[in-house]
Amino acid sequence: MNKTARICILMVLCMQTFGSAFAEPEPEIQLKELADGVWMHVSSYVYPDGKTLSSNGLIVKDGVELTLVDTAWGELKTVALIKAIKLEIDLPITRAVVTHAHSDRAAGVDVLESHGVKVFSHPLTQRITIEHGLPVPNHALDALAERGASIKLGKLTVFYPGPAHAMDNLMVWLPEEKILFGGCAVRS
């Protein structure tokens, strides 16, 4: 066997042995189109015990701009979400709705606000985030303070069914697409 053949065999063996170490990592953010102009964004968090949980939100096209429902799971993943949206959809995010004050929904609020996004939430979400030292959404939807209240926000109908998973959880209905986003209140 000549020297070139031995080098090629050695390279193949190295690639088979170490290939997984050099494989591309799982994407931090996944975007999945649910309907024309509506995408689900998925991010995850790995707990110290190694358990991984995923979280999802929505991206809704409204004319030539986007409304985001919930941040990705943390600031860095929200930065990655903004980049993924720029690459795959390439429309500006002008507003966001945070469905409650947990970090899988609201930890990226500061990132969105630093990009000029108006972030809306239940008034209780603002209070909870302040009390816990978390990023505070810059606009409260005061009309949603009472159980059963709803408002229109662009194409979205945002409503407060009352406490469920969290005291402040909101839900989003897209009437044209017939999509209900219940967030963690309907999580399996």
mmCIF file of C-alpha atoms in Angstrom:
data_model
loop_
_atom_site.group_PDB
_atom_site.id
_atom_site.type_symbol
_atom_site.label_atom_id
_atom_site.label_comp_id
_atom_site.label_asym_id
_atom_site.label_seq_id
_atom_site.Cartn_x
_atom_site.Cartn_y
_atom_site.Cartn_z
ATOM 1 C CA MET A 1 0.000 0.000 0.000
ATOM 2 C CA ASN A 2 1.447 3.376 -0.952
ATOM 3 C CA LYS A 3 1.864 6.348 1.384
ATOM 4 C CA THR A 4 -1.142 8.280 -0.064
ATOM 5 C CA ALA A 5 -3.492 5.331 0.446
ATOM 6 C CA ARG A 6 -2.335 4.889 4.075
ATOM 7 C CA ILE A 7 -2.948 8.608 4.765
ATOM 8 C CA CYS A 8 -6.443 8.380 3.240
ATOM 9 C CA ILE A 9 -7.329 5.320 5.340
ATOM 10 C CA LEU A 10 -5.984 7.036 8.465
ATOM 11 C CA MET A 11 -8.092 10.140 7.703
ATOM 12 C CA VAL A 12 -11.239 8.038 7.243
ATOM 13 C CA LEU A 13 -10.612 6.209 10.535
ATOM 14 C CA CYS A 14 -10.065 9.534 12.337
ATOM 15 C CA MET A 15 -13.254 10.958 10.857
ATOM 16 C CA GLN A 16 -15.234 7.898 11.947
ATOM 17 C CA THR A 17 -13.696 7.979 15.429
ATOM 18 C CA PHE A 18 -13.816 11.703 16.078
ATOM 19 C CA GLY A 19 -16.532 12.786 13.646
ATOM 20 C CA SER A 20 -19.188 13.289 16.313
ATOM 21 C CA ALA A 21 -16.883 15.620 18.214
ATOM 22 C CA PHE A 22 -16.792 17.896 15.173
ATOM 23 C CA ALA A 23 -20.445 17.544 14.186
ATOM 24 C CA GLU A 24 -22.523 20.676 14.080
ATOM 25 C CA PRO A 25 -24.279 21.349 17.374
ATOM 26 C CA GLU A 26 -28.045 21.329 17.618
ATOM 27 C CA PRO A 27 -29.384 24.745 16.649
ATOM 28 C CA GLU A 28 -30.048 26.979 19.640
ATOM 29 C CA ILE A 29 -33.284 28.142 18.074
ATOM 30 C CA GLN A 30 -35.663 26.307 15.813
ATOM 31 C CA LEU A 31 -38.284 28.062 13.689
ATOM 32 C CA LYS A 32 -41.206 25.987 12.403
ATOM 33 C CA GLU A 33 -43.856 27.455 10.125
ATOM 34 C CA LEU A 34 -47.344 26.634 11.454
ATOM 35 C CA ALA A 35 -49.406 28.584 8.922
ATOM 36 C CA ASP A 36 -48.780 31.269 6.334
ATOM 37 C CA GLY A 37 -47.123 34.081 8.301
ATOM 38 C CA VAL A 38 -47.055 32.229 11.647
ATOM 39 C CA TRP A 39 -44.017 30.431 13.038
ATOM 40 C CA MET A 40 -43.273 28.662 16.297
ATOM 41 C CA HIS A 41 -39.889 29.363 17.864
ATOM 42 C CA VAL A 42 -38.355 26.706 20.081
ATOM 43 C CA SER A 43 -35.495 27.080 22.546
ATOM 44 C CA SER A 44 -34.372 24.968 25.467
ATOM 45 C CA TYR A 45 -32.640 25.098 28.826
ATOM 46 C CA VAL A 46 -30.362 22.506 30.389
ATOM 47 C CA TYR A 47 -30.731 22.318 34.164
ATOM 48 C CA PRO A 48 -27.692 21.597 36.371
ATOM 49 C CA ASP A 49 -28.890 17.977 36.781
ATOM 50 C CA GLY A 50 -28.677 17.559 32.985
ATOM 51 C CA LYS A 51 -32.428 17.611 32.355
ATOM 52 C CA THR A 52 -33.356 19.597 29.223
ATOM 53 C CA LEU A 53 -36.696 21.337 28.835
ATOM 54 C CA SER A 54 -37.905 23.085 25.729
ATOM 55 C CA SER A 55 -40.035 26.170 25.452
ATOM 56 C CA ASN A 56 -41.854 27.651 22.498
ATOM 57 C CA GLY A 57 -43.376 30.912 21.422
ATOM 58 C CA LEU A 58 -44.835 32.436 18.270
ATOM 59 C CA ILE A 59 -43.761 34.799 15.537
ATOM 60 C CA VAL A 60 -46.685 36.426 13.731
ATOM 61 C CA LYS A 61 -46.423 38.408 10.508
ATOM 62 C CA ASP A 62 -48.645 41.475 10.575
ATOM 63 C CA GLY A 63 -48.216 43.365 7.309
ATOM 64 C CA VAL A 64 -44.508 44.094 6.901
ATOM 65 C CA GLU A 65 -43.587 43.605 10.558
ATOM 66 C CA LEU A 66 -43.556 40.869 13.149
ATOM 67 C CA THR A 67 -45.054 40.367 16.586
ATOM 68 C CA LEU A 68 -43.190 37.984 18.857
ATOM 69 C CA VAL A 69 -45.024 36.006 21.538
ATOM 70 C CA ASP A 70 -42.558 35.238 24.334
ATOM 71 C CA THR A 71 -38.789 35.518 24.314
ATOM 72 C CA ALA A 72 -36.478 32.576 23.874
ATOM 73 C CA TRP A 73 -35.218 30.895 27.071
ATOM 74 C CA GLY A 74 -32.709 33.499 28.268
ATOM 75 C CA GLU A 75 -30.901 36.543 26.965
ATOM 76 C CA LEU A 76 -28.337 34.744 24.798
ATOM 77 C CA LYS A 77 -30.975 32.560 23.196
ATOM 78 C CA THR A 78 -33.139 35.625 22.563
ATOM 79 C CA VAL A 79 -30.174 37.149 20.718
ATOM 80 C CA ALA A 80 -29.987 33.901 18.703
ATOM 81 C CA LEU A 81 -33.756 34.092 18.087
ATOM 82 C CA ILE A 82 -33.457 37.603 16.665
ATOM 83 C CA LYS A 83 -30.638 36.418 14.368
ATOM 84 C CA ALA A 84 -32.655 33.382 13.243
ATOM 85 C CA ILE A 85 -35.664 35.588 12.477
ATOM 86 C CA LYS A 86 -33.449 37.977 10.490
ATOM 87 C CA LEU A 87 -31.996 35.079 8.472
ATOM 88 C CA GLU A 88 -35.206 33.139 7.836
ATOM 89 C CA ILE A 89 -37.972 35.775 7.777
ATOM 90 C CA ASP A 90 -36.149 39.118 7.385
ATOM 91 C CA LEU A 91 -38.896 41.373 8.713
ATOM 92 C CA PRO A 92 -38.558 43.694 11.713
ATOM 93 C CA ILE A 93 -39.892 42.656 15.111
ATOM 94 C CA THR A 94 -41.808 45.719 16.306
ATOM 95 C CA ARG A 95 -43.665 44.348 19.315
ATOM 96 C CA ALA A 96 -43.717 41.369 21.641
ATOM 97 C CA VAL A 97 -46.147 39.913 24.140
ATOM 98 C CA VAL A 98 -44.712 38.174 27.195
ATOM 99 C CA THR A 99 -47.238 35.638 28.482
ATOM 100 C CA HIS A 100 -45.911 35.478 32.060
ATOM 101 C CA ALA A 101 -42.944 36.312 34.277
ATOM 102 C CA HIS A 102 -40.968 33.038 34.130
ATOM 103 C CA SER A 103 -37.552 32.966 32.484
ATOM 104 C CA ASP A 104 -38.665 30.725 29.612
ATOM 105 C CA ARG A 105 -41.029 33.552 28.575
ATOM 106 C CA ALA A 106 -39.525 36.822 29.757
ATOM 107 C CA ALA A 107 -35.772 36.459 30.346
ATOM 108 C CA GLY A 108 -34.982 38.079 26.987
ATOM 109 C CA VAL A 109 -37.098 41.204 27.516
ATOM 110 C CA ASP A 110 -34.041 43.486 27.863
ATOM 111 C CA VAL A 111 -32.629 42.143 24.590
ATOM 112 C CA LEU A 112 -35.870 42.890 22.737
ATOM 113 C CA GLU A 113 -36.164 46.363 24.246
ATOM 114 C CA SER A 114 -32.533 47.122 23.306
ATOM 115 C CA HIS A 115 -33.572 46.376 19.692
ATOM 116 C CA GLY A 116 -36.437 48.884 19.891
ATOM 117 C CA VAL A 117 -39.174 46.266 20.354
ATOM 118 C CA LYS A 118 -42.201 47.354 22.387
ATOM 119 C CA VAL A 119 -42.757 44.583 24.941
ATOM 120 C CA PHE A 120 -46.266 44.109 26.346
ATOM 121 C CA SER A 121 -47.393 42.065 29.346
ATOM 122 C CA HIS A 122 -50.063 41.677 31.992
ATOM 123 C CA PRO A 123 -49.674 44.379 34.685
ATOM 124 C CA LEU A 124 -48.961 41.623 37.214
ATOM 125 C CA THR A 125 -46.033 40.451 35.056
ATOM 126 C CA GLN A 126 -44.430 43.856 35.474
ATOM 127 C CA ARG A 127 -44.861 43.668 39.239
ATOM 128 C CA ILE A 128 -43.504 40.108 39.484
ATOM 129 C CA THR A 129 -40.469 40.845 37.315
ATOM 130 C CA ILE A 130 -39.652 43.921 39.416
ATOM 131 C CA GLU A 131 -40.004 41.929 42.662
ATOM 132 C CA HIS A 132 -37.713 39.181 41.371
ATOM 133 C CA GLY A 133 -35.127 41.440 39.737
ATOM 134 C CA LEU A 134 -35.940 40.204 36.242
ATOM 135 C CA PRO A 135 -36.135 42.243 33.016
ATOM 136 C CA VAL A 136 -39.344 44.292 33.099
ATOM 137 C CA PRO A 137 -41.604 44.558 30.031
ATOM 138 C CA ASN A 138 -41.949 48.233 29.083
ATOM 139 C CA HIS A 139 -45.724 48.237 28.410
ATOM 140 C CA ALA A 140 -48.476 46.883 30.661
ATOM 141 C CA LEU A 141 -51.756 45.795 29.089
ATOM 142 C CA ASP A 142 -53.869 47.347 31.854
ATOM 143 C CA ALA A 143 -57.109 46.369 30.090
ATOM 144 C CA LEU A 144 -56.231 42.728 30.870
ATOM 145 C CA ALA A 145 -56.070 43.131 34.648
ATOM 146 C CA GLU A 146 -59.401 41.360 35.200
ATOM 147 C CA ARG A 147 -60.018 37.654 34.627
ATOM 148 C CA GLY A 148 -61.728 37.062 31.272
ATOM 149 C CA ALA A 149 -60.560 40.331 29.686
ATOM 150 C CA SER A 150 -59.235 40.443 26.127
ATOM 151 C CA ILE A 151 -57.807 43.031 23.734
ATOM 152 C CA LYS A 152 -56.736 43.219 20.094
ATOM 153 C CA LEU A 153 -53.054 43.837 19.477
ATOM 154 C CA GLY A 154 -52.566 43.897 15.726
ATOM 155 C CA LYS A 155 -53.637 40.486 14.393
ATOM 156 C CA LEU A 156 -53.567 38.968 17.871
ATOM 157 C CA THR A 157 -56.333 38.687 20.400
ATOM 158 C CA VAL A 158 -54.628 38.608 23.784
ATOM 159 C CA PHE A 159 -56.657 37.453 26.756
ATOM 160 C CA TYR A 160 -56.283 36.786 30.439
ATOM 161 C CA PRO A 161 -58.166 33.636 31.468
ATOM 162 C CA GLY A 162 -57.128 34.031 35.098
ATOM 163 C CA PRO A 163 -54.418 32.215 37.017
ATOM 164 C CA ALA A 164 -53.363 28.823 35.668
ATOM 165 C CA HIS A 165 -49.696 27.830 35.339
ATOM 166 C CA ALA A 166 -48.812 31.293 36.658
ATOM 167 C CA MET A 167 -50.813 34.070 38.281
ATOM 168 C CA ASP A 168 -50.176 36.356 35.307
ATOM 169 C CA ASN A 169 -50.440 34.000 32.330
ATOM 170 C CA LEU A 170 -51.851 35.379 29.100
ATOM 171 C CA MET A 171 -53.026 33.459 26.058
ATOM 172 C CA VAL A 172 -53.036 34.509 22.411
ATOM 173 C CA TRP A 173 -55.657 33.724 19.760
ATOM 174 C CA LEU A 174 -55.061 34.201 16.037
ATOM 175 C CA PRO A 175 -58.591 34.229 14.620
ATOM 176 C CA GLU A 176 -57.627 34.184 10.917
ATOM 177 C CA GLU A 177 -55.360 31.156 11.348
ATOM 178 C CA LYS A 178 -57.412 29.573 14.137
ATOM 179 C CA ILE A 179 -54.300 29.150 16.289
ATOM 180 C CA LEU A 180 -54.508 29.311 20.083
ATOM 181 C CA PHE A 181 -51.246 29.841 21.934
ATOM 182 C CA GLY A 182 -51.736 28.851 25.563
ATOM 183 C CA GLY A 183 -48.059 28.785 26.518
ATOM 184 C CA CYS A 184 -47.245 27.037 29.773
ATOM 185 C CA ALA A 185 -50.886 27.047 30.879
ATOM 186 C CA VAL A 186 -51.520 24.150 28.487
ATOM 187 C CA ARG A 187 -48.103 22.517 28.591
ATOM 188 C CA SER A 188 -48.142 18.745 28.686
#
